XYZ file of C-alpha atoms in Angstrom:
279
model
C 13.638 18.991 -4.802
C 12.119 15.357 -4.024
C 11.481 14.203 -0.647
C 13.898 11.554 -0.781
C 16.656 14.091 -2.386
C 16.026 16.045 0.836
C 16.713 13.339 3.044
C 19.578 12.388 1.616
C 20.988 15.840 2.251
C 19.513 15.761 5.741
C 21.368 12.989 7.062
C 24.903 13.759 4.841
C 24.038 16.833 7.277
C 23.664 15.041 10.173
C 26.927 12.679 9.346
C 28.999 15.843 8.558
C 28.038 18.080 11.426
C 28.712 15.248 14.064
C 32.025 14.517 12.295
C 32.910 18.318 12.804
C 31.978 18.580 16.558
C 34.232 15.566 17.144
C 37.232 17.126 14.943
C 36.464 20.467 16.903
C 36.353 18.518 20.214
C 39.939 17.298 19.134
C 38.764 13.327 19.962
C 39.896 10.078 17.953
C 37.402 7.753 16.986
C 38.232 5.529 19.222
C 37.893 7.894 22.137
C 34.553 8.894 21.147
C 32.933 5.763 20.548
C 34.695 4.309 23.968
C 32.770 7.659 25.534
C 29.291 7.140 24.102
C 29.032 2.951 24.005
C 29.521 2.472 21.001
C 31.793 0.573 18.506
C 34.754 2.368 16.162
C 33.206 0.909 13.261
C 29.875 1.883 14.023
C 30.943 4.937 14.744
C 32.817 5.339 11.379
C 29.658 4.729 9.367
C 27.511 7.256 10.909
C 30.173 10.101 10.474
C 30.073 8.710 6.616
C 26.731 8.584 6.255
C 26.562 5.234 5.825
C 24.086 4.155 9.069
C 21.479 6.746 10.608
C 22.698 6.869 14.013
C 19.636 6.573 16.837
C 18.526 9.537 18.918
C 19.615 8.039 21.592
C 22.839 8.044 19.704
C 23.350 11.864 18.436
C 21.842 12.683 22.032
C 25.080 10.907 23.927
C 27.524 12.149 20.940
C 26.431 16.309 21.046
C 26.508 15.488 24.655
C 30.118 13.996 24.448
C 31.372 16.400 21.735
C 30.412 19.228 24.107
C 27.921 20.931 21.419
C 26.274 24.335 22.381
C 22.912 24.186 23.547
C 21.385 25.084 19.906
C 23.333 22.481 17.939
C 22.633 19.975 20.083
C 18.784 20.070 19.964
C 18.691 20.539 16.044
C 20.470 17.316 15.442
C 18.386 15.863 18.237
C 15.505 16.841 16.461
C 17.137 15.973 12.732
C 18.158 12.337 13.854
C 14.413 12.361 15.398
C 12.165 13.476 12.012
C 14.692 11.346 10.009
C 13.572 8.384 11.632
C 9.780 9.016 11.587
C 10.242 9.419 7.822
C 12.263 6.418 7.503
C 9.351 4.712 9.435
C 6.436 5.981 7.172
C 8.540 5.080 4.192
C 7.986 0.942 5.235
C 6.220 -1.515 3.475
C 4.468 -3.997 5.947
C 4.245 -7.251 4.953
C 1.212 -9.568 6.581
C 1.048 -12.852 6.567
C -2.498 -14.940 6.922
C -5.734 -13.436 5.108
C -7.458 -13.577 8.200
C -4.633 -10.957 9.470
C -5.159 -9.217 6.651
C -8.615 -8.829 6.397
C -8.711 -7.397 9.916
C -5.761 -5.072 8.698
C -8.402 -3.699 5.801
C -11.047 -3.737 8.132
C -9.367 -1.255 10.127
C -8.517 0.803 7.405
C -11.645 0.786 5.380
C -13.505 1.997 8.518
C -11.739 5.224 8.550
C -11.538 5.480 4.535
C -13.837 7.809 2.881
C -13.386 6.861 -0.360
C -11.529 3.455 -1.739
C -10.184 2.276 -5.162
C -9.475 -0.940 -6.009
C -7.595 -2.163 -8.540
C -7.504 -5.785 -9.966
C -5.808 -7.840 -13.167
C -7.100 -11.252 -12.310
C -9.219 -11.586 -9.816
C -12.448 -10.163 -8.681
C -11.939 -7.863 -5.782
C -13.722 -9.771 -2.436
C -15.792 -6.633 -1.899
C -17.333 -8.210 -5.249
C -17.212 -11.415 -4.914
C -19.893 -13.985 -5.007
C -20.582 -16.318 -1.800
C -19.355 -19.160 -5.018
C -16.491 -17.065 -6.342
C -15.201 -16.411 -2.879
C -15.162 -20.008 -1.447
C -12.910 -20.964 -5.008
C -10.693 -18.023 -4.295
C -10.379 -19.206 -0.209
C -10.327 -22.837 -1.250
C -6.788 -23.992 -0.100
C -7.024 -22.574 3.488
C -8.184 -24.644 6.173
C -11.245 -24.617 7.047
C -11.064 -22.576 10.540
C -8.917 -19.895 8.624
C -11.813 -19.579 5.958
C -14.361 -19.091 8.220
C -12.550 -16.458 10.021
C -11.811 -14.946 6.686
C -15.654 -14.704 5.350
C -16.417 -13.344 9.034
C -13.929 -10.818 8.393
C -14.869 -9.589 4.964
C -18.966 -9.606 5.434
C -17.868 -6.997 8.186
C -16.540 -5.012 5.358
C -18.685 -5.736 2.707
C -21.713 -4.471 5.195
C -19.558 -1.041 5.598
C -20.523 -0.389 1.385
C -24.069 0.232 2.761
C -22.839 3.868 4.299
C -23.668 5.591 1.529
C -21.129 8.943 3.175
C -18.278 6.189 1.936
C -17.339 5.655 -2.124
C -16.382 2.685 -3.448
C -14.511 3.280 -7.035
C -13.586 -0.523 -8.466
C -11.381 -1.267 -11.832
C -10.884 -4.241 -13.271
C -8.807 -5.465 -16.501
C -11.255 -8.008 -18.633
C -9.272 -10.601 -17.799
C -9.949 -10.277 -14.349
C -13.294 -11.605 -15.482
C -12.464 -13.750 -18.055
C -9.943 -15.621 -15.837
C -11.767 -18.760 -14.812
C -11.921 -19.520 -11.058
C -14.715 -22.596 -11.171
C -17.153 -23.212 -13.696
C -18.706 -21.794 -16.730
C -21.651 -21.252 -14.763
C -20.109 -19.551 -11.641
C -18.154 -17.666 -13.886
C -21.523 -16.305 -15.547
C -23.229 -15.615 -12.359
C -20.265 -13.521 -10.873
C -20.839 -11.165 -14.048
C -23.916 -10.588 -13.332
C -23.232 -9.936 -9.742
C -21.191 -7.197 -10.388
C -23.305 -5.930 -13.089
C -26.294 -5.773 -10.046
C -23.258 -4.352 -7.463
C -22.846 -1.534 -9.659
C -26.083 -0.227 -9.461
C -25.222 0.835 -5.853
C -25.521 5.112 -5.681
C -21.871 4.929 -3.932
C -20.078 2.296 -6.254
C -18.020 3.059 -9.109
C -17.248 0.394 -11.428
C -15.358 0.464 -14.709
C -13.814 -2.636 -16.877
C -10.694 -1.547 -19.010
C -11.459 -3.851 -21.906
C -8.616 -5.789 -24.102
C -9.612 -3.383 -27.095
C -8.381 -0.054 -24.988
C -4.838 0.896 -26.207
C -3.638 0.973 -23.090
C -0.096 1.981 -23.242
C 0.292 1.586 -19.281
C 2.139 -0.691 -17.213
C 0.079 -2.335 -14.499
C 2.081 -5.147 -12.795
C 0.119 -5.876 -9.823
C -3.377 -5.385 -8.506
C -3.511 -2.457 -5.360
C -6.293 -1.144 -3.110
C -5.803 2.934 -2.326
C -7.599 3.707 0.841
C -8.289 7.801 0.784
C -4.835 9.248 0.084
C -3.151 7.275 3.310
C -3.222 3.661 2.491
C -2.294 1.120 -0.261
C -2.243 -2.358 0.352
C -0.946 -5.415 -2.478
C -1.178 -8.803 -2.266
C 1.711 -10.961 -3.252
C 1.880 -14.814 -2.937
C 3.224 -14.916 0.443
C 0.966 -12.125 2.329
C -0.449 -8.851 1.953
C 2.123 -5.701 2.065
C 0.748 -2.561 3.138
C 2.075 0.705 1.960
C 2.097 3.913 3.663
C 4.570 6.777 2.360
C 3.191 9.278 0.804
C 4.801 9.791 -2.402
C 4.421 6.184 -2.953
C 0.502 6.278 -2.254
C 0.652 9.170 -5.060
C 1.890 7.411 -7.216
C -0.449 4.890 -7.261
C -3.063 7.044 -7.395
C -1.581 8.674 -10.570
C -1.533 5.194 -12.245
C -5.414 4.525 -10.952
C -6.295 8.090 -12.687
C -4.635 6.684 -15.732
C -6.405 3.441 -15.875
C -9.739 5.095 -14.914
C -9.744 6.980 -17.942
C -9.148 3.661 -20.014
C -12.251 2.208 -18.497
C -15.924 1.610 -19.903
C -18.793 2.121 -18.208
C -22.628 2.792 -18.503
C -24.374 1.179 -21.288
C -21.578 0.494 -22.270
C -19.960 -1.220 -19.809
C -23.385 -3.541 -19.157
C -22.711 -4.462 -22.893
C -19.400 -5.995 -22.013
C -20.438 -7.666 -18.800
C -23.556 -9.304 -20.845
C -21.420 -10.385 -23.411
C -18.744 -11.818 -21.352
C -21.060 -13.709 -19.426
C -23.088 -15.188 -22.616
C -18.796 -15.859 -23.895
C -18.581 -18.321 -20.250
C -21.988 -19.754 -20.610
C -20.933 -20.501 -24.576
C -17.370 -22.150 -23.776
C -18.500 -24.431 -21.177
């Protein structure tokens, strides 16, 4: 059974057994919610399962509904663990990249291993000082300052070799142009001198692999805790469980698409020499 199969029975559990200590109490509705502060209708939709009641609400209702001792601190405690699973189960949207960048910093400190994931862009661990300033170059000034401030901090964290850096990128992440033919060139060849780091990992998945997976976003995995992805208005950061594993299941899958090696230094030469060519 799936997590969220089991707490969908936990809280049609939690609807049904409050619904029978109020039938067993011999109360209306009305009475009930009138007793415990609360509206009829809201009332209503927690006996149908259709609004998880507080636990400040199932603690006045098993107190109401006269529950025996035992009942009343299970469905204390079920209202309770349903919440903190509803809670781990957000997705945090942040607005700003300076916000965000202090978000990752936070995160990347405690991270013993992180995977990055990109389809168009260069991740900023990898960017260029050029590369970065295009990618920054419709904030205000103030905010990019604050934001290179915030990602030299992490960028000087990939010189604990304990922590491992694993990076994927599509080829059109580096084909995409951001500035010139020249910048383009030179932030090749950056990442073809980043990867000779003992703790980074890097791999291209080039447009030749038969790829046969769908990859509709970029996404950062942090250990087996965190993933963050940015969309155009701000940087959401996920944090349930089964949804981290599944994104590392799709970073396995595109891992094994990759090139690297000789190989991979081929493709880098060759795509800068294809920037340098087009102009």
């Amino acid at each position: 059974m799936t997590a969220p199969e089991r707490s969908r029975l936990a809280r049609e559990r939690l609807s049904r057994e409050l619904r029978r200590l109020r039938t067993e109490a011999k109360m209306t509705g009305t009475a009930t919610a009138r007793a415990t502060g609360m509206s009829q209708s809201k009332l209503s939709k927690i006996e149908n399962g259709m609004l998880l009641p507080s636990v400040t609400d199932v603690e006045r209702l098993v107190a109401e509904l006269s529950a025996s001792r035992e009942t009343r601190i299970e469905l204390v405690e079920l209202a309770r663990s349903l919440h903190a699973e509803a809670e781990t189960r957000r997705v945090v949207l942040h607005r700003g990249a300076h916000r965000h960048q202090q978000t990752i910093t936070r995160v990347e400190a405690r991270a013993a291993t992180s995977r990055f994931f990109q389809v168009n862009l260069v991740p900023a661990l990898l960017q260029s000082e050029a590369y970065l300033r295009i990618v920054l170059g419709t904030m205000p000034q103030s905010e990019q300052e604050a934001a290179v401030a915030a990602l030299r901090i992490r960028r000087s964290r990939m010189d604990d070799l304990a922590k491992q850096f694993v990076f994927l990128l599509s080829e059109g992440a580096l084909r995409w142009r951001m500035g010139s033919a020249e910048l383009m060139a030179e932030q090749v060849e950056h990442l073809a001198a980043i990867q000779r780091r003992p703790n980074v990992r890097l791999g291209v998945v080039p447009w030749s692999a038969d790829a046969n997976v769908v990859a509709l976003h970029g996404f950062h995995i942090y250990d087996e805790r965190v993933v963050t992805v940015s969309v155009l208005t701000g940087n959401a950061t996920i944090t349930d469980p089964l949804d981290v594993r599944e994104y590392l299941a799709l970073f396995g899958r595109l891992e094994r698409l990759a090139v690297r090696g000789e190989e991979l230094q081929a493709l880098l030469k060759r795509i800068a020499e294809d920037h340098r060519r087009l102009g």
